[in-house]
C-alpha positions in Angstrom: -148.2 37.9 59.8 -145.4 36.4 57.7 -144.8 32.6 57.7 -141.6 33.2 59.8 -143.8 34.3 62.7 -146.6 31.8 62.3 -146.3 29.6 65.4 -144.8 26.1 64.8 -146.8 23.2 66.2 -144.9 23.2 69.5 -145.1 26.9 69.8 -148.9 26.7 69.4 -149.0 24.0 72.1 -147.1 26.3 74.5 -149.6 29.1 73.9 -152.5 26.8 74.4 -151.0 25.4 77.6 -150.7 28.9 79.1 -154.1 30.1 78.1 -155.7 26.9 79.5 -153.6 27.1 82.6 -154.9 30.6 83.3 -158.4 29.3 83.3 -157.7 27.6 86.6 -156.6 28.9 90.0 -153.0 29.5 89.0 -151.8 32.7 87.2 -148.0 32.6 87.4 -147.1 30.0 84.8 -143.8 29.2 83.0 -142.7 27.7 79.7 -139.3 26.1 79.2 -138.1 26.0 75.6 -134.5 25.2 74.5 -132.4 28.0 73.1 -133.4 28.5 69.5 -137.0 27.4 70.0 -138.3 30.9 69.3 -139.7 32.0 72.7 -140.1 35.6 71.4 -142.3 34.3 68.6 -144.3 32.4 71.2 -144.9 35.3 73.5 -145.5 37.7 70.7 -148.3 35.5 69.4 -149.5 35.0 72.9 -149.8 38.8 73.4 -151.5 39.1 70.0 -154.2 36.6 71.0 -154.7 37.8 74.5 -155.0 41.6 73.9 -158.6 41.4 72.6 -159.6 39.7 75.8 -158.0 42.2 78.2 -160.8 44.8 78.0 -158.5 47.6 76.9 -155.7 46.7 79.2 -152.1 46.4 77.9 -149.3 43.8 77.9 -146.0 44.3 79.7 -142.9 42.4 78.7 -140.1 42.5 81.3 -136.4 41.8 80.3 -133.1 42.5 81.9 -130.7 43.3 79.1 -130.7 45.8 76.2 -130.5 43.1 73.5 -133.5 41.2 74.9 -135.5 44.4 75.1 -134.8 45.4 71.5 -135.4 41.8 70.2 -138.7 41.5 72.0 -140.0 44.8 70.8 -138.9 44.1 67.2 -140.6 40.6 67.3 -143.9 41.9 68.6 -143.9 44.6 65.9 -143.2 42.0 63.2 -146.0 39.7 64.4 -148.5 42.5 64.8 -147.5 45.6 62.8 -150.8 47.3 63.8 -149.9 47.3 67.5 -148.2 50.3 69.2 -145.1 49.0 70.9 -143.2 51.2 73.4 -139.9 50.7 75.1 -139.3 51.8 78.7 -135.6 51.8 79.8 -133.2 54.5 80.9 -134.1 57.7 79.1 -136.8 56.1 76.9 -140.4 56.2 78.4 -142.7 55.2 75.6 -145.6 53.8 77.6 -148.4 56.3 77.3 -150.1 55.2 74.1 -148.5 51.8 73.8 -150.5 48.6 73.4 -147.4 46.6 74.4 -144.7 47.9 76.7 -141.3 46.3 76.7 -139.4 47.4 79.7 -136.1 46.9 81.5 -136.4 45.4 85.0 -133.8 47.8 86.2 -135.9 50.8 85.1 -139.1 49.3 86.6 -137.2 48.8 89.9 -137.4 52.6 90.2 -140.8 53.1 92.0 -141.7 56.3 90.1 -141.1 54.7 86.7 -143.3 51.6 87.4 -146.1 53.6 89.0 -146.4 55.6 85.8 -147.4 52.5 83.9 -151.0 51.7 84.3 -153.7 49.3 83.0 -151.5 46.2 82.6 -153.5 43.1 82.2 -150.9 40.6 81.0 -147.2 40.3 82.1 -144.5 38.4 80.2 -141.1 37.8 81.8 -138.3 37.0 79.4 -135.5 34.8 80.8 -137.7 34.1 83.8 -135.1 32.1 85.7 -134.0 35.5 87.0 -137.4 36.2 88.5 -136.5 35.0 92.0 -134.3 38.1 92.5 -135.6 40.7 94.8 -135.9 43.4 92.0 -138.1 41.1 89.9 -140.2 40.1 92.9 -141.0 43.8 93.7 -141.8 44.6 90.1 -144.1 41.6 89.6 -145.9 42.2 92.9 -146.5 45.8 91.8 -148.1 44.7 88.5 -150.5 42.2 90.2 -148.6 38.9 89.9 -149.9 37.9 93.3 -153.4 39.3 92.7 -154.5 37.2 89.7 -153.0 39.1 86.8 -151.9 36.5 84.2 -148.1 36.2 84.1 -146.1 34.1 81.6 -142.4 33.3 82.1 -140.1 32.0 79.4 -136.7 30.5 79.7 -134.4 27.8 78.3 -133.6 26.6 81.8 -135.5 26.8 85.1 -132.3 26.3 87.1 -131.2 29.0 89.5 -128.5 28.1 91.9 -129.7 30.3 94.8 -133.3 28.9 94.6 -136.5 30.8 95.1 -138.1 30.1 91.7 -140.9 28.1 93.2 -142.0 31.2 95.1 -142.6 32.9 91.7 -143.7 30.3 89.3 -146.6 28.1 90.3 -146.3 25.6 87.5 -144.3 24.9 84.3 -147.2 24.2 81.9 -145.1 23.3 78.9 -141.6 21.9 78.3 -139.8 20.9 75.2 -136.6 18.9 75.3 -133.7 19.8 73.1 -133.7 16.2 71.7 -137.2 16.8 70.4 -136.0 20.0 68.6 -133.0 18.1 67.1 -135.2 15.2 66.0 -137.7 17.6 64.3 -134.9 19.5 62.6 -135.5 22.8 64.4 -132.0 22.6 66.1 -128.7 21.2 65.0 -127.3 18.0 66.5 -124.3 18.6 68.7 -121.1 16.8 69.5 -118.7 17.4 72.3 -114.9 17.4 72.7 -112.9 17.8 75.9 -109.9 20.1 76.0 -108.0 18.6 78.9 -105.5 21.0 80.5 -103.4 19.0 83.0 -102.0 22.1 84.6 -105.4 23.5 85.4 -106.2 22.5 89.0 -109.9 23.3 89.5 -109.9 21.8 93.0 -108.1 25.0 94.1 -111.1 27.1 92.9 -113.6 27.8 95.6 -117.4 27.5 95.2 -119.8 30.4 95.9 -123.5 30.3 95.3 -123.3 26.8 94.0 -120.7 27.5 91.3 -117.0 28.2 90.8 -115.9 31.7 91.8 -115.3 33.6 88.5 -112.3 35.6 89.6 -110.4 32.5 90.9 -111.5 30.5 87.9 -110.2 33.2 85.5 -106.9 33.4 87.2 -106.5 29.6 87.2 -107.2 29.6 83.4 -104.6 32.2 82.7 -101.9 30.8 85.1 -102.3 27.3 83.7 -101.7 28.1 80.1 -105.3 27.0 79.3 -105.9 29.9 76.9 -103.1 28.7 74.6 -104.5 25.2 74.8 -107.9 26.6 73.8 -106.4 28.3 70.7 -104.6 25.2 69.7 -107.7 23.1 70.1 -109.7 25.5 68.0 -107.2 25.2 65.2 -107.2 21.4 65.5 -111.0 20.8 65.8 -112.8 24.0 64.6 -110.6 25.8 62.2 -113.4 26.2 59.7 -116.1 27.1 62.2 -117.3 30.5 63.4 -117.6 30.3 67.2 -118.0 31.9 70.6 -115.8 31.4 73.6 -117.3 31.8 77.1 -114.9 32.9 79.8 -115.4 33.8 83.5 -113.9 37.3 83.5 -113.3 40.2 81.2 -109.6 39.9 81.5 -109.9 36.2 80.5 -112.0 37.1 77.5 -109.5 39.6 76.3 -106.6 37.3 76.9 -108.4 34.4 75.1 -108.9 36.7 72.0 -105.2 37.5 72.1 -104.3 33.8 72.2 -106.6 33.0 69.3 -105.1 35.9 67.2 -101.6 34.7 68.0 -102.6 31.3 66.6 -103.8 33.0 63.3 -107.6 33.1 64.1 -109.4 36.4 63.8 -111.0 37.0 67.2 -112.5 39.8 69.2 -113.7 40.2 72.8 -117.0 41.6 74.0 -118.0 42.3 77.6 -120.7 43.9 79.6 -119.2 47.4 80.2 -118.1 47.7 76.6 -119.6 50.8 75.0 -122.9 50.1 73.1 -121.5 51.2 69.8 -118.3 49.2 70.1 -120.2 46.1 71.0 -122.6 46.5 68.2 -119.8 47.0 65.8 -117.9 43.9 67.0 -121.1 41.8 66.7 -121.7 43.2 63.2 -118.1 42.2 62.2 -118.8 38.7 63.5 -122.1 38.4 61.6 -120.4 39.6 58.4 -117.6 37.0 58.8 -114.8 39.5 59.4 -114.3 38.0 62.8 -114.3 34.2 63.2 -114.5 33.9 66.9 -116.0 36.1 69.6 -114.7 35.8 73.2 -117.0 37.1 75.9 -117.5 37.4 79.6 -121.0 36.0 79.9 -122.7 38.6 77.7 -123.7 36.2 74.9 -125.6 33.7 77.1 -128.9 35.4 76.4 -130.3 37.3 73.5 -127.4 36.6 71.2 -128.7 35.4 67.8 -126.1 34.4 65.2 -127.3 31.1 63.6 -124.1 30.6 61.7 -122.2 30.0 65.0 -121.2 26.3 64.9 -118.8 26.1 67.8 -119.0 27.0 71.5 -116.0 26.9 73.7 -116.9 26.5 77.3 -113.8 28.1 78.9 -116.0 28.9 81.9 -116.2 25.4 83.5 -119.5 25.4 85.5 -121.3 23.2 88.0 -124.6 24.8 86.8 -126.5 22.8 84.2 -128.6 25.9 83.5 -125.6 28.1 82.8 -124.1 25.4 80.6 -127.3 25.2 78.6 -127.3 29.0 78.1 -123.7 28.9 76.8 -124.0 25.8 74.6 -127.3 26.8 73.1 -125.7 29.7 71.2 -124.3 27.2 68.7 -127.4 25.1 68.1 -129.5 27.2 65.7 -129.6 25.7 62.2 -128.2 27.7 59.2 -127.5 27.1 55.6 -124.5 24.8 55.1 -124.3 24.1 58.9 -123.9 20.3 59.5 -123.8 20.3 63.3 -122.6 22.1 66.4 -119.3 21.5 68.2 -118.8 22.0 72.0 -115.3 22.3 73.2 -115.3 21.8 77.0 -112.3 23.0 78.9 -111.5 20.5 81.6 -108.8 20.5 84.2 -107.7 18.3 87.1 -110.8 18.1 89.4 -111.9 15.5 91.9 -114.4 17.5 94.0 -116.3 19.5 91.4 -119.0 17.8 89.3 -119.0 19.9 86.1 -121.9 20.3 83.7 -121.4 18.8 80.2 -123.1 18.1 76.9 -125.6 15.6 78.5 -127.0 18.4 80.6 -128.5 19.9 77.5 -131.3 17.4 77.8 -133.5 16.6 80.8 -133.5 13.0 79.8 -131.3 10.5 81.6 -128.8 9.4 78.9 -125.7 8.6 80.9 -122.2 9.9 80.0 -121.4 11.4 76.6 -118.8 9.6 74.4 -116.4 11.7 72.4 -117.1 11.5 68.7 -120.8 10.8 69.2 -123.5 13.5 68.9 -126.0 14.1 71.6 -128.7 12.4 69.5 -126.6 9.3 69.0 -125.8 9.1 72.7 -129.5 9.5 73.5 -130.6 6.9 71.0 -128.1 4.4 72.4 -129.3 5.1 75.9 -132.9 4.7 74.8 -132.1 1.4 73.1 -130.3 0.2 76.3 -133.3 1.2 78.4 -135.6 -0.6 76.1 -133.6 -3.7 76.4 -133.5 -3.4 80.1 -137.3 -2.9 80.3 -137.9 -5.9 78.0 -135.5 -8.1 80.1 -137.3 -7.0 83.3 -140.7 -7.8 81.7 -139.5 -11.2 80.5 -138.0 -11.8 83.9 -141.4 -10.9 85.6 -143.3 -13.1 83.1 -141.0 -16.0 83.8 -141.0 -15.6 87.6 -144.8 -15.5 87.5 -145.1 -18.5 85.3 -142.7 -20.7 87.3 -144.0 -19.3 90.6 -147.5 -20.6 89.7 -146.2 -24.2 89.3 -146.7 -26.9 91.9 -143.2 -28.2 91.2 -140.2 -26.5 92.7 -138.4 -24.7 89.8 -134.9 -23.3 90.4 -132.7 -21.1 88.4 -128.9 -21.0 88.1 -126.9 -17.9 88.5 -126.5 -17.8 84.6 -130.3 -17.8 84.3 -131.2 -21.4 83.3 -134.4 -22.8 84.7 -134.3 -26.5 85.9 -136.1 -29.2 88.0 -134.1 -31.6 90.1 -135.7 -35.0 89.9 -133.2 -37.2 91.7 -129.6 -36.7 92.9 -128.4 -37.9 89.5 -131.0 -36.4 87.1 -132.5 -33.0 86.3 -134.4 -31.4 83.5 -133.8 -27.9 82.2 -134.9 -25.4 79.6 -132.6 -23.8 77.0 -133.5 -21.0 74.8 -133.1 -20.9 71.1 -130.6 -18.2 70.2 -132.3 -15.0 68.9 -135.8 -16.2 69.9 -138.1 -16.5 72.9 -138.6 -20.2 72.2 -137.4 -22.9 74.6 -136.4 -26.6 74.3 -136.1 -29.3 77.0 -132.9 -31.1 77.9 -132.3 -33.9 80.4 -129.0 -34.5 82.2 -128.0 -37.7 84.1 -124.7 -38.3 85.8 -124.2 -41.5 83.7 -125.2 -40.3 80.2 -124.8 -36.5 80.3 -127.2 -34.3 78.2 -130.0 -35.8 76.1 -132.7 -34.2 73.9 -136.2 -35.8 74.1 -137.8 -37.4 71.1 -140.0 -34.4 70.7 -137.4 -31.6 70.4 -139.8 -28.9 69.2 -139.0 -25.3 70.3 -142.0 -23.9 72.3 -143.0 -20.6 73.8 -142.2 -20.5 77.5 -145.6 -21.3 78.9 -145.9 -24.3 76.6 -142.3 -25.4 77.3 -143.0 -25.2 81.0 -146.1 -27.3 80.9 -144.5 -29.9 78.6 -141.4 -30.3 80.7 -143.5 -30.7 83.9 -145.5 -33.5 82.2 -142.2 -35.2 81.3 -140.9 -34.8 84.9 -144.0 -36.6 86.3 -143.5 -39.4 83.7 -139.8 -39.8 84.3 -139.8 -39.6 88.1 -143.4 -39.4 89.4 -142.4 -39.4 93.0 -138.9 -37.9 92.9 -139.3 -34.2 92.1 -139.6 -31.6 94.8 -143.0 -29.9 95.3 -143.2 -26.3 96.4 -145.3 -27.1 99.5 -143.2 -30.0 100.8 -143.3 -29.8 104.6 -139.6 -30.6 105.2 -138.7 -27.4 103.4 -139.9 -25.4 106.4 -137.7 -27.2 108.9 -134.3 -26.0 110.2 -131.3 -26.9 108.0 -129.6 -30.1 109.0 -126.0 -30.3 110.1 -125.3 -32.3 107.0 -126.7 -29.6 104.7 -124.7 -26.8 106.5 -121.5 -28.9 106.4 -121.9 -29.4 102.6 -122.4 -25.7 102.1 -119.2 -24.9 104.0 -117.3 -27.4 101.8 -118.7 -25.9 98.6 -118.2 -22.3 99.7 -121.9 -21.5 99.7 -123.0 -18.6 101.9 -126.2 -19.5 103.9 -128.3 -16.4 104.9 -129.4 -16.1 108.5 -132.8 -17.7 109.1 -132.7 -19.9 106.0 -134.9 -22.9 106.1 -134.0 -26.5 105.0 -135.7 -25.9 101.7 -133.8 -22.7 101.1 -130.5 -24.4 101.8 -131.4 -27.3 99.5 -132.1 -24.8 96.7 -128.8 -23.2 97.2 -127.0 -26.6 97.0 -129.0 -27.6 93.8 -128.3 -24.2 92.1 -124.6 -24.5 92.8 -124.4 -28.1 91.6 -126.4 -27.5 88.4 -124.5 -24.3 87.7 -121.2 -26.2 87.9 -122.5 -29.0 85.6 -123.9 -26.6 83.0 -120.8 -24.5 83.1 -118.9 -27.5 81.6 -121.5 -28.0 78.8 -121.8 -26.3 75.5 -125.4 -25.1 75.4 -127.5 -22.4 73.6 -127.8 -19.2 75.5 -130.3 -19.4 78.4 -133.1 -17.0 78.9 
């Protein structure tokens, strides 16, 4: 086995997860790997390791498109040149002496063709997000998927808009996020740019099966002049990049290629019903650099491997994160001289459709993408913000617990400053040293304003709390409010409620006299501190 096909660490982890998972009660297990993670390398090595344990039985790889079938067969042969690999599709029927059979699901849907294949002890399903379809279900059932035969599914996305995947796959035993791949250098970082076409009204495009209807979407793109806008945007932002354009219909793919050529960009369309020889020739021209841009009607979402691709134009706006991942992923493989990938998202006027975007490439919650920033930069900023939020929440919990354990009634202003009211004209409060988690005590009186104590040392919060409470008991031993004062449980007095009305303080229903007193103190202290220049509070 060459080094190119030796499993990377995460690929080895995926294989281990599958084999360990099969030792339990579940046999239909899936692996989710980003586009470019090398799933064919993973399942080729998986097959190589499992064959000796199958007692003479064989492995079956199921795929649904010619490119995937040929790629899978080639990869298995490269990993294990000693194995006999046969292809079963259309007129080819190379299963009799094969150790590994790579077959088209369409061919296996013919009962006679699948019944001819015997002794299958391991099943691999490529692009397994299709497996909820009736054809797949019938084929998998025939080969023992519901009778204990180990089945491994591989996909870049487990999204399927019409559901049903949970009926097939019992568990996803291994996932790898695209941000992990980017961070480890296995995929390129990616940045997004919106191509806004004001005349493209997506609200007029209906939804079917959870996504925009292709025919209506294609017509809307052509009628709005979006294809000319795409060509201009490509010149403006990706003139030096080889790329692929994803469109909803064959007619749109052909028209997009014409618009690009009119703008001076060499472009060629490919589509599903194109002859095999013509499609191969067009893809070869793109690989050789004779064509800069390929336009296609959804035939390059799976099995297309051209690492030099550094731009993907999503001219097929979609509500499906899974489909978006399949399209965008075509530009993420690293290549010599490739600095990053660029996604050009075609956007129109839409208020009722939530369209997938760059942030859907990762399963992590990273908020909204900002133009000019890469996915990794957006994710790092989101992670930093979340870290700050968690730290603030922890500090808040620590403070509440500390102050909540005191016998003195501590209060906090709306700006976050902790204080004790000693008398109507005096209170003590804590201020935090900027940039630290240390606190200092300050005293305020109506006559003299703010004063620092003689001992003005900055202290950690627990020490500052204890020190300030000692000072409170010295300054006004009988004036501060205790947490357990009986009057706090009484009904608010008319005087309290009248003062709240004058100050504009909202009193919750059922509030006690103590609750209302706290609201009044917080409002008063907040007003006073708002007029002072103080270090930032905790």
